[in-house]
Amino acid sequence: MSYRDDRQALALQLAELERENERLRSEIESFEERLSRVMNERQELQHARSRRSCVLCRGTLLPVAIFAGHDTRAPLPLSMSTLRFVSPQGGFTHSAPVRSFVCSTCGFIHNFVDITAPSSAGPGAGE
């Protein structure tokens, strides 16, 4: 008779451990979701800050236009190959415009590849 009692006790203990395991798994999933949300928010905040202040002196950034070419009547806007960057609409773009900001304090020029606006990427975008 004791054999059945031990076996029943082990079965009850196993059931209890399985319930606790499921509870812990759901807790881990909720923590992972919260971590993912916090990391995304932190990344968006860091991205927004990088466009607002200079990384060298924390001065204010102002937009500037940088062009290539010698003809001042028909300047060529700078673009950069983005074959390694994914387009937000899906697929790849061949080039994206280079956006430039200059620091109002130290004069350092910050260049960014603007892959968020593929409609203004010029010829070859979306191919």
Coordinates of N, CA, C and O in Angstrom, one line a residue, residues 65-69 71 73-80 95-100 120-123:
A65 N 23.0 71.9 -46.3 CA 23.0 71.1 -47.5 C 24.4 71.0 -48.0 O 25.1 72.0 -48.1
I66 N 24.8 69.8 -48.4 CA 26.1 69.6 -48.9 C 25.9 69.0 -50.3 O 25.2 68.0 -50.5
F67 N 26.5 69.6 -51.3 CA 26.3 69.1 -52.7 C 27.7 68.8 -53.3 O 28.7 69.2 -52.8
A68 N 27.6 68.0 -54.4 CA 28.8 67.7 -55.1 C 28.8 68.3 -56.5 O 27.7 68.7 -56.9
G69 N 29.9 68.4 -57.1 CA 30.0 68.9 -58.5 C 30.5 70.3 -58.5 O 30.6 71.0 -57.5
D71 N 29.3 72.7 -61.0 CA 28.4 73.6 -61.6 C 27.4 74.1 -60.5 O 26.6 73.3 -59.9
R73 N 24.9 76.0 -60.7 CA 23.5 76.0 -61.2 C 22.8 74.7 -61.1 O 21.6 74.6 -61.0
A74 N 23.6 73.6 -61.2 CA 23.0 72.3 -61.2 C 23.8 71.4 -60.2 O 24.5 70.5 -60.6
P75 N 23.7 71.6 -58.9 CA 24.5 70.8 -58.0 C 23.9 69.4 -57.9 O 22.8 69.2 -58.1
L76 N 24.8 68.5 -57.6 CA 24.4 67.1 -57.4 C 24.2 66.8 -55.9 O 25.2 66.9 -55.2
P77 N 23.0 66.4 -55.5 CA 22.9 66.0 -54.1 C 23.7 64.7 -53.8 O 23.8 63.8 -54.6
L78 N 24.3 64.7 -52.6 CA 25.0 63.5 -52.2 C 24.1 62.4 -51.9 O 23.0 62.6 -51.3
S79 N 24.5 61.2 -52.3 CA 23.7 60.0 -52.0 C 24.8 58.9 -51.7 O 25.9 59.0 -52.1
M80 N 24.3 57.9 -50.9 CA 25.2 56.9 -50.5 C 24.6 55.5 -50.8 O 23.4 55.4 -50.7
S95 N 20.3 53.6 -53.4 CA 21.0 54.8 -52.8 C 20.0 55.5 -51.9 O 18.8 55.4 -52.1
A96 N 20.5 56.3 -51.0 CA 19.7 57.1 -50.1 C 20.4 58.4 -50.0 O 21.6 58.5 -50.0
P97 N 19.6 59.5 -49.8 CA 20.3 60.8 -49.6 C 21.1 60.9 -48.3 O 20.7 60.2 -47.3
V98 N 22.1 61.7 -48.3 CA 22.9 62.0 -47.1 C 22.4 63.3 -46.5 O 22.4 64.3 -47.2
R99 N 21.9 63.2 -45.3 CA 21.5 64.4 -44.6 C 22.6 64.9 -43.7 O 23.3 64.1 -43.1
S100 N 22.8 66.2 -43.7 CA 23.9 66.7 -42.9 C 23.4 67.8 -41.9 O 22.5 68.5 -42.2
S120 N 12.4 60.4 -51.4 CA 13.3 61.5 -51.8 C 14.7 61.0 -52.1 O 15.6 61.8 -52.1
A121 N 14.9 59.7 -52.3 CA 16.2 59.1 -52.5 C 16.7 59.4 -53.9 O 17.9 59.2 -54.2
G122 N 15.9 59.8 -54.8 CA 16.4 60.1 -56.2 C 16.3 58.9 -57.0 O 15.7 57.9 -56.8
P123 N 17.1 59.0 -58.2 CA 17.0 57.9 -59.1 C 17.6 56.6 -58.6 O 18.6 56.7 -57.8

